[in-house]
């Protein structure tokens, strides 16, 4: 009977839990990016905590933030320091490479999206 409390957020509304969770993992991800310059181990810990909060509260990490998290080593990616970003317009789109573990992420960019934003030609 004295086991783990399963209903962690008892009495709180879903929106309140979601807003607090989003704020907390955004703070953690900002700190992880700052610590990536000095202490990679601490940066990995912050990213791990942010992912735990996200999964426990069922709140998604925004795509813009998630793009700069390495799935391979769990490090916050800082362009120019521990990440390489390339744009291959005609083949694969945006390619983000982690320089510590070598993991590669690819994000497709369609011509329709580019044309709608007025960037074509």
PDB file of C-alpha atoms in Angstrom:
ATOM      1  CA  UNK A   1       0.000   0.000   0.000  1.00  0.00           C
ATOM      2  CA  UNK A   2       2.830   2.409   0.696  1.00  0.00           C
ATOM      3  CA  UNK A   3       4.110   2.149  -2.888  1.00  0.00           C
ATOM      4  CA  UNK A   4       4.698   4.784  -5.491  1.00  0.00           C
ATOM      5  CA  UNK A   5       1.983   7.401  -5.932  1.00  0.00           C
ATOM      6  CA  UNK A   6       0.582   6.745  -9.398  1.00  0.00           C
ATOM      7  CA  UNK A   7      -1.571   9.875  -9.672  1.00  0.00           C
ATOM      8  CA  UNK A   8       1.152  12.506  -9.560  1.00  0.00           C
ATOM      9  CA  UNK A   9      -0.888  15.482 -10.712  1.00  0.00           C
ATOM     10  CA  UNK A  10      -4.001  14.881  -8.687  1.00  0.00           C
ATOM     11  CA  UNK A  11      -6.226  17.946  -8.444  1.00  0.00           C
ATOM     12  CA  UNK A  12      -4.448  19.903 -11.160  1.00  0.00           C
ATOM     13  CA  UNK A  13      -5.933  20.602 -14.548  1.00  0.00           C
ATOM     14  CA  UNK A  14      -4.240  19.353 -17.687  1.00  0.00           C
ATOM     15  CA  UNK A  15      -3.571  22.880 -18.929  1.00  0.00           C
ATOM     16  CA  UNK A  16      -1.848  23.916 -15.689  1.00  0.00           C
ATOM     17  CA  UNK A  17       0.399  20.864 -15.737  1.00  0.00           C
ATOM     18  CA  UNK A  18       1.213  21.420 -19.416  1.00  0.00           C
ATOM     19  CA  UNK A  19       2.154  25.077 -18.981  1.00  0.00           C
ATOM     20  CA  UNK A  20       4.417  24.388 -15.981  1.00  0.00           C
ATOM     21  CA  UNK A  21       6.043  21.444 -17.768  1.00  0.00           C
ATOM     22  CA  UNK A  22       6.665  23.461 -20.952  1.00  0.00           C
ATOM     23  CA  UNK A  23       8.211  26.278 -18.952  1.00  0.00           C
ATOM     24  CA  UNK A  24      10.453  23.901 -17.017  1.00  0.00           C
ATOM     25  CA  UNK A  25      11.829  21.993 -19.950  1.00  0.00           C
ATOM     26  CA  UNK A  26      12.410  25.231 -21.860  1.00  0.00           C
ATOM     27  CA  UNK A  27      14.510  26.492 -18.933  1.00  0.00           C
ATOM     28  CA  UNK A  28      16.394  23.184 -18.837  1.00  0.00           C
ATOM     29  CA  UNK A  29      17.093  23.266 -22.576  1.00  0.00           C
ATOM     30  CA  UNK A  30      18.380  26.849 -22.382  1.00  0.00           C
ATOM     31  CA  UNK A  31      20.704  25.846 -19.544  1.00  0.00           C
ATOM     32  CA  UNK A  32      21.815  22.763 -21.506  1.00  0.00           C
ATOM     33  CA  UNK A  33      22.834  24.958 -24.453  1.00  0.00           C
ATOM     34  CA  UNK A  34      24.833  27.226 -22.149  1.00  0.00           C
ATOM     35  CA  UNK A  35      26.540  24.283 -20.445  1.00  0.00           C
ATOM     36  CA  UNK A  36      27.413  22.610 -23.762  1.00  0.00           C
ATOM     37  CA  UNK A  37      30.332  25.050 -24.028  1.00  0.00           C
ATOM     38  CA  UNK A  38      31.869  24.128 -20.668  1.00  0.00           C
ATOM     39  CA  UNK A  39      30.487  20.897 -19.195  1.00  0.00           C
ATOM     40  CA  UNK A  40      29.063  18.326 -21.629  1.00  0.00           C
ATOM     41  CA  UNK A  41      28.104  15.905 -18.867  1.00  0.00           C
ATOM     42  CA  UNK A  42      25.883  18.509 -17.187  1.00  0.00           C
ATOM     43  CA  UNK A  43      24.396  19.471 -20.551  1.00  0.00           C
ATOM     44  CA  UNK A  44      23.429  15.829 -21.163  1.00  0.00           C
ATOM     45  CA  UNK A  45      21.842  15.679 -17.715  1.00  0.00           C
ATOM     46  CA  UNK A  46      19.717  18.769 -18.412  1.00  0.00           C
ATOM     47  CA  UNK A  47      18.547  17.353 -21.736  1.00  0.00           C
ATOM     48  CA  UNK A  48      17.718  14.043 -20.060  1.00  0.00           C
ATOM     49  CA  UNK A  49      15.661  15.816 -17.370  1.00  0.00           C
ATOM     50  CA  UNK A  50      13.813  17.861 -19.993  1.00  0.00           C
ATOM     51  CA  UNK A  51      12.938  14.696 -21.925  1.00  0.00           C
ATOM     52  CA  UNK A  52      11.737  13.003 -18.722  1.00  0.00           C
ATOM     53  CA  UNK A  53       9.473  15.931 -17.869  1.00  0.00           C
ATOM     54  CA  UNK A  54       8.134  15.898 -21.418  1.00  0.00           C
ATOM     55  CA  UNK A  55       7.338  12.196 -21.373  1.00  0.00           C
ATOM     56  CA  UNK A  56       5.823  12.115 -17.888  1.00  0.00           C
ATOM     57  CA  UNK A  57       3.515  15.057 -18.509  1.00  0.00           C
ATOM     58  CA  UNK A  58       2.789  14.084 -22.145  1.00  0.00           C
ATOM     59  CA  UNK A  59       3.777  17.531 -23.400  1.00  0.00           C
ATOM     60  CA  UNK A  60       5.795  17.680 -26.599  1.00  0.00           C
ATOM     61  CA  UNK A  61       9.089  19.491 -26.841  1.00  0.00           C
ATOM     62  CA  UNK A  62       8.688  22.105 -29.613  1.00  0.00           C
ATOM     63  CA  UNK A  63      10.190  21.161 -32.977  1.00  0.00           C
ATOM     64  CA  UNK A  64      12.512  24.175 -32.992  1.00  0.00           C
ATOM     65  CA  UNK A  65      14.049  23.039 -29.698  1.00  0.00           C
ATOM     66  CA  UNK A  66      13.998  19.350 -30.548  1.00  0.00           C
ATOM     67  CA  UNK A  67      16.011  19.936 -33.731  1.00  0.00           C
ATOM     68  CA  UNK A  68      19.007  20.893 -31.599  1.00  0.00           C
ATOM     69  CA  UNK A  69      19.006  17.832 -29.333  1.00  0.00           C
ATOM     70  CA  UNK A  70      21.152  14.862 -30.314  1.00  0.00           C
ATOM     71  CA  UNK A  71      19.383  11.516 -30.145  1.00  0.00           C
ATOM     72  CA  UNK A  72      22.687   9.658 -30.222  1.00  0.00           C
ATOM     73  CA  UNK A  73      24.529  11.143 -27.256  1.00  0.00           C
ATOM     74  CA  UNK A  74      21.839  13.289 -25.617  1.00  0.00           C
ATOM     75  CA  UNK A  75      23.760  16.540 -25.952  1.00  0.00           C
ATOM     76  CA  UNK A  76      22.346  20.005 -26.647  1.00  0.00           C
ATOM     77  CA  UNK A  77      23.639  20.953 -30.088  1.00  0.00           C
ATOM     78  CA  UNK A  78      25.222  24.384 -30.490  1.00  0.00           C
ATOM     79  CA  UNK A  79      25.884  25.282 -34.142  1.00  0.00           C
ATOM     80  CA  UNK A  80      29.561  25.943 -34.725  1.00  0.00           C
ATOM     81  CA  UNK A  81      30.657  24.388 -31.434  1.00  0.00           C
ATOM     82  CA  UNK A  82      29.463  20.790 -31.365  1.00  0.00           C
ATOM     83  CA  UNK A  83      27.137  20.733 -34.384  1.00  0.00           C
ATOM     84  CA  UNK A  84      27.514  21.246 -38.103  1.00  0.00           C
ATOM     85  CA  UNK A  85      24.535  22.523 -40.088  1.00  0.00           C
ATOM     86  CA  UNK A  86      24.380  22.233 -43.856  1.00  0.00           C
ATOM     87  CA  UNK A  87      21.693  23.114 -46.359  1.00  0.00           C
ATOM     88  CA  UNK A  88      21.323  20.851 -49.376  1.00  0.00           C
ATOM     89  CA  UNK A  89      18.494  22.548 -51.203  1.00  0.00           C
ATOM     90  CA  UNK A  90      17.927  20.045 -54.013  1.00  0.00           C
ATOM     91  CA  UNK A  91      18.654  16.746 -52.297  1.00  0.00           C
ATOM     92  CA  UNK A  92      17.967  16.349 -48.579  1.00  0.00           C
ATOM     93  CA  UNK A  93      17.162  19.765 -47.108  1.00  0.00           C
ATOM     94  CA  UNK A  94      18.661  20.707 -43.745  1.00  0.00           C
ATOM     95  CA  UNK A  95      21.317  18.345 -42.348  1.00  0.00           C
ATOM     96  CA  UNK A  96      22.421  18.703 -38.714  1.00  0.00           C
ATOM     97  CA  UNK A  97      25.451  16.643 -37.655  1.00  0.00           C
ATOM     98  CA  UNK A  98      26.608  16.110 -34.077  1.00  0.00           C
ATOM     99  CA  UNK A  99      30.366  16.518 -33.874  1.00  0.00           C
ATOM    100  CA  UNK A 100      30.719  14.537 -30.635  1.00  0.00           C
ATOM    101  CA  UNK A 101      29.027  11.268 -31.666  1.00  0.00           C
ATOM    102  CA  UNK A 102      28.578  11.660 -35.429  1.00  0.00           C
ATOM    103  CA  UNK A 103      24.784  11.313 -35.459  1.00  0.00           C
ATOM    104  CA  UNK A 104      23.040  12.957 -38.407  1.00  0.00           C
ATOM    105  CA  UNK A 105      19.538  14.442 -38.540  1.00  0.00           C
ATOM    106  CA  UNK A 106      17.852  15.371 -41.807  1.00  0.00           C
ATOM    107  CA  UNK A 107      14.874  17.685 -42.192  1.00  0.00           C
ATOM    108  CA  UNK A 108      13.302  17.799 -45.654  1.00  0.00           C
ATOM    109  CA  UNK A 109      12.515  21.157 -47.206  1.00  0.00           C
ATOM    110  CA  UNK A 110       9.943  21.036 -49.980  1.00  0.00           C
ATOM    111  CA  UNK A 111       9.919  23.475 -52.871  1.00  0.00           C
ATOM    112  CA  UNK A 112       6.323  24.431 -52.054  1.00  0.00           C
ATOM    113  CA  UNK A 113       7.299  25.673 -48.583  1.00  0.00           C
ATOM    114  CA  UNK A 114      10.198  27.657 -50.028  1.00  0.00           C
ATOM    115  CA  UNK A 115       7.948  29.158 -52.734  1.00  0.00           C
ATOM    116  CA  UNK A 116       5.304  30.208 -50.201  1.00  0.00           C
ATOM    117  CA  UNK A 117       7.875  32.102 -48.164  1.00  0.00           C
ATOM    118  CA  UNK A 118       9.224  33.912 -51.226  1.00  0.00           C
ATOM    119  CA  UNK A 119      12.688  32.350 -51.037  1.00  0.00           C
ATOM    120  CA  UNK A 120      12.612  30.594 -54.396  1.00  0.00           C
ATOM    121  CA  UNK A 121      14.856  31.897 -57.213  1.00  0.00           C
TER     122      UNK A 121
END
